[in-house]
CSV table of C-alpha atoms in Angstrom, one decimal:
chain,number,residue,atom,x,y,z
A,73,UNK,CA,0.0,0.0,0.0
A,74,UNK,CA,3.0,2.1,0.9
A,75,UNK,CA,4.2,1.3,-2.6
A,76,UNK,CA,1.1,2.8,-4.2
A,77,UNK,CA,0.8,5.9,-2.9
A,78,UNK,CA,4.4,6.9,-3.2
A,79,UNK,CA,3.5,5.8,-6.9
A,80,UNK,CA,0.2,8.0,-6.6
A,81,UNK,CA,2.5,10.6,-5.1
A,82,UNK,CA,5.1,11.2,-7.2
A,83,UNK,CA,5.4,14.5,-9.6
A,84,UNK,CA,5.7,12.3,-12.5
A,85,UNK,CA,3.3,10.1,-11.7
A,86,UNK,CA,0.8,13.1,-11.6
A,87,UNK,CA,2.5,14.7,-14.5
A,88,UNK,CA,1.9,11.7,-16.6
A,89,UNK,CA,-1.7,11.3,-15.2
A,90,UNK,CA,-2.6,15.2,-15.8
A,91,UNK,CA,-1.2,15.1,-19.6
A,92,UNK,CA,-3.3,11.9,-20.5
A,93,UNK,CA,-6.6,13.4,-19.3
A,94,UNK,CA,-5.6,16.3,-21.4
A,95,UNK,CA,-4.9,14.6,-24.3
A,96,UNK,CA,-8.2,12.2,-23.5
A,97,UNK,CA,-10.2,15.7,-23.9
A,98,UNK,CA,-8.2,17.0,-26.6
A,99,UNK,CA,-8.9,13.9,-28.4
A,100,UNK,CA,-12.7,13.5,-27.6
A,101,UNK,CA,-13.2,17.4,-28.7
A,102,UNK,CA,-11.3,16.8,-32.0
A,103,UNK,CA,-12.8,13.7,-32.6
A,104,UNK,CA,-16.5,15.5,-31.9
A,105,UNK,CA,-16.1,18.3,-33.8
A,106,UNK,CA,-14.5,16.2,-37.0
A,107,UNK,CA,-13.9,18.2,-40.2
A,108,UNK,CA,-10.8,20.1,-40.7
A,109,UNK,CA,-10.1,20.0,-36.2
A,110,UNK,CA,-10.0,16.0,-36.4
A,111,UNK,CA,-7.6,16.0,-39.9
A,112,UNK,CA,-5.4,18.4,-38.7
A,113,UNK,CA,-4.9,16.4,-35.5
A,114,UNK,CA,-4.5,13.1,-36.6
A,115,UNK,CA,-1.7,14.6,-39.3
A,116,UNK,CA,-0.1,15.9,-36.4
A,117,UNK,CA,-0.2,12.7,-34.3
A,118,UNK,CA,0.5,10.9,-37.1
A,119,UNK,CA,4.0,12.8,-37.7
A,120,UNK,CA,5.0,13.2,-34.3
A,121,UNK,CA,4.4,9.1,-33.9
A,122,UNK,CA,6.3,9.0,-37.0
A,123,UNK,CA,9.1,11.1,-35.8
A,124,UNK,CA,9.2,9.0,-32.5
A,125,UNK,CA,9.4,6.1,-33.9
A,126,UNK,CA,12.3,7.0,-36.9
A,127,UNK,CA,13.9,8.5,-33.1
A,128,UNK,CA,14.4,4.6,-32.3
A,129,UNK,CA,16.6,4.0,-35.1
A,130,UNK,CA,17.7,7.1,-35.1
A,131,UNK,CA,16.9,8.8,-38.6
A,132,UNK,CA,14.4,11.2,-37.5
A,133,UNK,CA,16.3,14.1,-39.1
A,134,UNK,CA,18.0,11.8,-42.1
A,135,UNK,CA,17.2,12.0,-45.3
A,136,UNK,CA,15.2,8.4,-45.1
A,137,UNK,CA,13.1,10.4,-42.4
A,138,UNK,CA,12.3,13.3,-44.6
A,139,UNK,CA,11.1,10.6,-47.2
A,140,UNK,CA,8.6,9.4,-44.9
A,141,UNK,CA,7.2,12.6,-43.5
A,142,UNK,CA,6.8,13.7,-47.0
A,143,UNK,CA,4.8,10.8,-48.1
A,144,UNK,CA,2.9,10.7,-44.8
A,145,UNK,CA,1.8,14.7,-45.4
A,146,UNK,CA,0.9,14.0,-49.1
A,147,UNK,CA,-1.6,10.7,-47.8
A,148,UNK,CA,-2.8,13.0,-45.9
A,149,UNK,CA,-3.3,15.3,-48.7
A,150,UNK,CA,-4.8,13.0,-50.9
A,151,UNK,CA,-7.3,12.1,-48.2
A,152,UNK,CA,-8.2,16.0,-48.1
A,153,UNK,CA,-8.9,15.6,-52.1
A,154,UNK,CA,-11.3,11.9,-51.3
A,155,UNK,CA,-8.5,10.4,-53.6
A,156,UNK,CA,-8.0,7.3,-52.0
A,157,UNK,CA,-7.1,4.9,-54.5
A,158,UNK,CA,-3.7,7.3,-54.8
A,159,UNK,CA,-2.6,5.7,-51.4
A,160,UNK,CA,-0.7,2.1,-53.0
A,161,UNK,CA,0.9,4.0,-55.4
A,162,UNK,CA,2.3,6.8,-52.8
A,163,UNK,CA,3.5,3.7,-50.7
A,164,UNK,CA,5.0,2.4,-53.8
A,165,UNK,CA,6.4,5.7,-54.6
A,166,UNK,CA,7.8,6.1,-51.1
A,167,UNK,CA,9.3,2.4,-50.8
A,168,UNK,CA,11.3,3.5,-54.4
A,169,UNK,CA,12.6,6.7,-52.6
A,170,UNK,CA,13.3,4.9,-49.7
A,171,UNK,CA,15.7,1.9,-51.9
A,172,UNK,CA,16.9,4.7,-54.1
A,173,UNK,CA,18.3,6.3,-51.1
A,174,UNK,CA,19.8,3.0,-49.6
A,175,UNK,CA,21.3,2.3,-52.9
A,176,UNK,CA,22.9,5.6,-53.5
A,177,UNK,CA,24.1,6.4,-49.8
A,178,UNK,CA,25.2,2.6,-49.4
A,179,UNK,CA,26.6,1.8,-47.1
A,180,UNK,CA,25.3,4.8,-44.9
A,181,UNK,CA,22.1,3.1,-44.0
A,182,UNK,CA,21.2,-0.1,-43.1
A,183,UNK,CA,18.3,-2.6,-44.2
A,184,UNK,CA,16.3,-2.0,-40.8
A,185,UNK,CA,16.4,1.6,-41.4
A,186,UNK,CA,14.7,1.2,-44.6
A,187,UNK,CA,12.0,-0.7,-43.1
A,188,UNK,CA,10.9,1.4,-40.3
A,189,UNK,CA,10.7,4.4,-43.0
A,190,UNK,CA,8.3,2.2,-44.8
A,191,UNK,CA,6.7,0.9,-41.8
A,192,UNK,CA,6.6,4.7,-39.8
A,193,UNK,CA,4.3,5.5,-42.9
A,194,UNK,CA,1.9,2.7,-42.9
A,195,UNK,CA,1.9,2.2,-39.1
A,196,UNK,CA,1.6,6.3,-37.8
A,197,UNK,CA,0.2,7.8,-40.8
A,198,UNK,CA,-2.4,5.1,-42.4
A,199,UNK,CA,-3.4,3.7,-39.2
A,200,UNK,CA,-4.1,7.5,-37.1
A,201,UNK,CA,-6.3,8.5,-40.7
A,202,UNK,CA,-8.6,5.9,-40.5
A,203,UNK,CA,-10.2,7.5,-37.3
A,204,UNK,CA,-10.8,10.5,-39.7
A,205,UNK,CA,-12.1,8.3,-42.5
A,206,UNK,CA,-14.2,6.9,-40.2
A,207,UNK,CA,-15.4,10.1,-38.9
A,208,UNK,CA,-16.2,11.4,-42.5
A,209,UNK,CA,-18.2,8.3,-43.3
A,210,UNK,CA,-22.1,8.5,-43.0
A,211,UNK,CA,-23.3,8.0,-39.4
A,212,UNK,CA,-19.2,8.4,-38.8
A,213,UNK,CA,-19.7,10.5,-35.9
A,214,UNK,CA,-21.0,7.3,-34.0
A,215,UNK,CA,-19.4,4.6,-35.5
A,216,UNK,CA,-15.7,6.4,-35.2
A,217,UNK,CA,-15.9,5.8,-31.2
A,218,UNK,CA,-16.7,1.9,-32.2
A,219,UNK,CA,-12.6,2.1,-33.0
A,220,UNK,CA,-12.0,3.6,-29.6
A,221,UNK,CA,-14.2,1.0,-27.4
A,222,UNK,CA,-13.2,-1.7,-29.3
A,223,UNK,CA,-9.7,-1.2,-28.8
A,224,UNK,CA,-10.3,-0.1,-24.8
A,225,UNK,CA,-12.3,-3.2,-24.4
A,226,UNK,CA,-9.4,-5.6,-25.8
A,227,UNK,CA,-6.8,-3.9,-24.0
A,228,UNK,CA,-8.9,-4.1,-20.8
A,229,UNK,CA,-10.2,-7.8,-21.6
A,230,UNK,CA,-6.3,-8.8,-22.1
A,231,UNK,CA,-5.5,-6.9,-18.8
A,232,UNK,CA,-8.1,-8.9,-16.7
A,233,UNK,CA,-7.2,-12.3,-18.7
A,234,UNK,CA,-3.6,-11.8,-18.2
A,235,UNK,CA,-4.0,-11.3,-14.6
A,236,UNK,CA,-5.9,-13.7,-13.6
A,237,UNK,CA,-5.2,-16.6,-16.0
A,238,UNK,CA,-2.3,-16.0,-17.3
A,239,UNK,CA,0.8,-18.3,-16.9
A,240,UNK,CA,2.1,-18.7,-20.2
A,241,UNK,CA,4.7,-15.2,-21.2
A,242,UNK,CA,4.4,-13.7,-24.3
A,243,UNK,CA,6.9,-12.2,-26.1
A,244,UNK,CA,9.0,-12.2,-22.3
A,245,UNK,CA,12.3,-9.4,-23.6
A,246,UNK,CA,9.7,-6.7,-25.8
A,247,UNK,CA,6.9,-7.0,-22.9
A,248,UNK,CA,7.5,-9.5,-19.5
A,249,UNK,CA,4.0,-9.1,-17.9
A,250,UNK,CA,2.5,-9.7,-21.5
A,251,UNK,CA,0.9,-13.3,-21.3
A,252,UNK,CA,-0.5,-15.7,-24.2
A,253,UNK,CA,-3.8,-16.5,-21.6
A,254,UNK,CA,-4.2,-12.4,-21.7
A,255,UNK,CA,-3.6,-11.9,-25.6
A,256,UNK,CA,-6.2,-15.0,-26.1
A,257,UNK,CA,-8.6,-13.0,-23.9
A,258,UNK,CA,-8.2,-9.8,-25.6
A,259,UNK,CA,-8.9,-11.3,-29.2
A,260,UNK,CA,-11.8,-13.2,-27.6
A,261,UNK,CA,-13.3,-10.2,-26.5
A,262,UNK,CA,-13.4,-8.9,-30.1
């Protein structure tokens, strides 16, 4: 209990705590309002997960990097136009200027490297637009939150699972507490 509270205590702790709920509410009024608010936002998520994740293998500010906040800011521009059949071709586009790079600079880059610029595209930038895609559909402005309870209800389902039933680690050196009993749970919930 003693643990807890000097947890609960902390300045972190509370700074951590005080940024989510801001965030939460920054999220939920983007998210409500939709439009222009919510694209703007989830361009700006999607490049600053981008840019924390290119951070990891450090070419945030390399060329490879600029690549992939281009192409990440053009999707989002061709979702502004509704031309969404542009999007394999842009990936395309972006894995050429990604080798082209690799193959020019060689050997100033390395294989990984090229990946995650591929990946920080499709993971940050495709994934975050879908919550404005959603939104723009008809009815979107209920069936966007579906995204949002679904993936609070299998985090919280894998939580619960893990913790009571769960024996069996998962993926023990990227996540120790992760479990296969919880990550069974949290599909199941789905």
């Amino acid at each position: 209990m003693s643990r807890l509270l000097n947890i609960i205590g902390s300045q972190k702790f509370r700074l951590r705590l005080l940024s989510g709920i801001v965030l939460v509410l920054l999220a939920f009024l983007a998210i409500r309002q939709g439009g222009l608010v919510l694209y703007c936002s989830m361009m700006a998520i999607s490049l600053i997960g981008q840019f924390e994740l290119y951070r990891v293998v450090k070419m945030e500010r390399e060329p490879l990097g600029i690549v992939g906040y281009l192409s990440s800011v053009a999707y989002y521009l061709l979702l502004l136009a509704k031309h969404y059949d542009y999007g394999m071709p842009l990936m395309i586009g972006t894995l050429m200027a990604l080798m082209a790079l690799f193959v020019l600079s060689y050997p100033r880059y390395r294989t990984e490297q090229i990946a995650v610029g591929l990946m920080g595209v499709l993971y940050t930038t495709v994934m975050f637009s879908y919550v404005y895609r959603v939104r723009t559909m008809p009815h979107g402005a209920y069936l966007v939150w579906l995204i949002f309870i679904s993936s609070w209800g299998c985090d919280t389902c894998a939580y619960v699972i893990g913790m009571l039933l769960g024996s069996h680690h998962f993926a023990p050196v990227l996540s120790p507490k992760k479990t296969a009993e919880g990550a069974i749970g949290g599909v199941a919930e789905q």
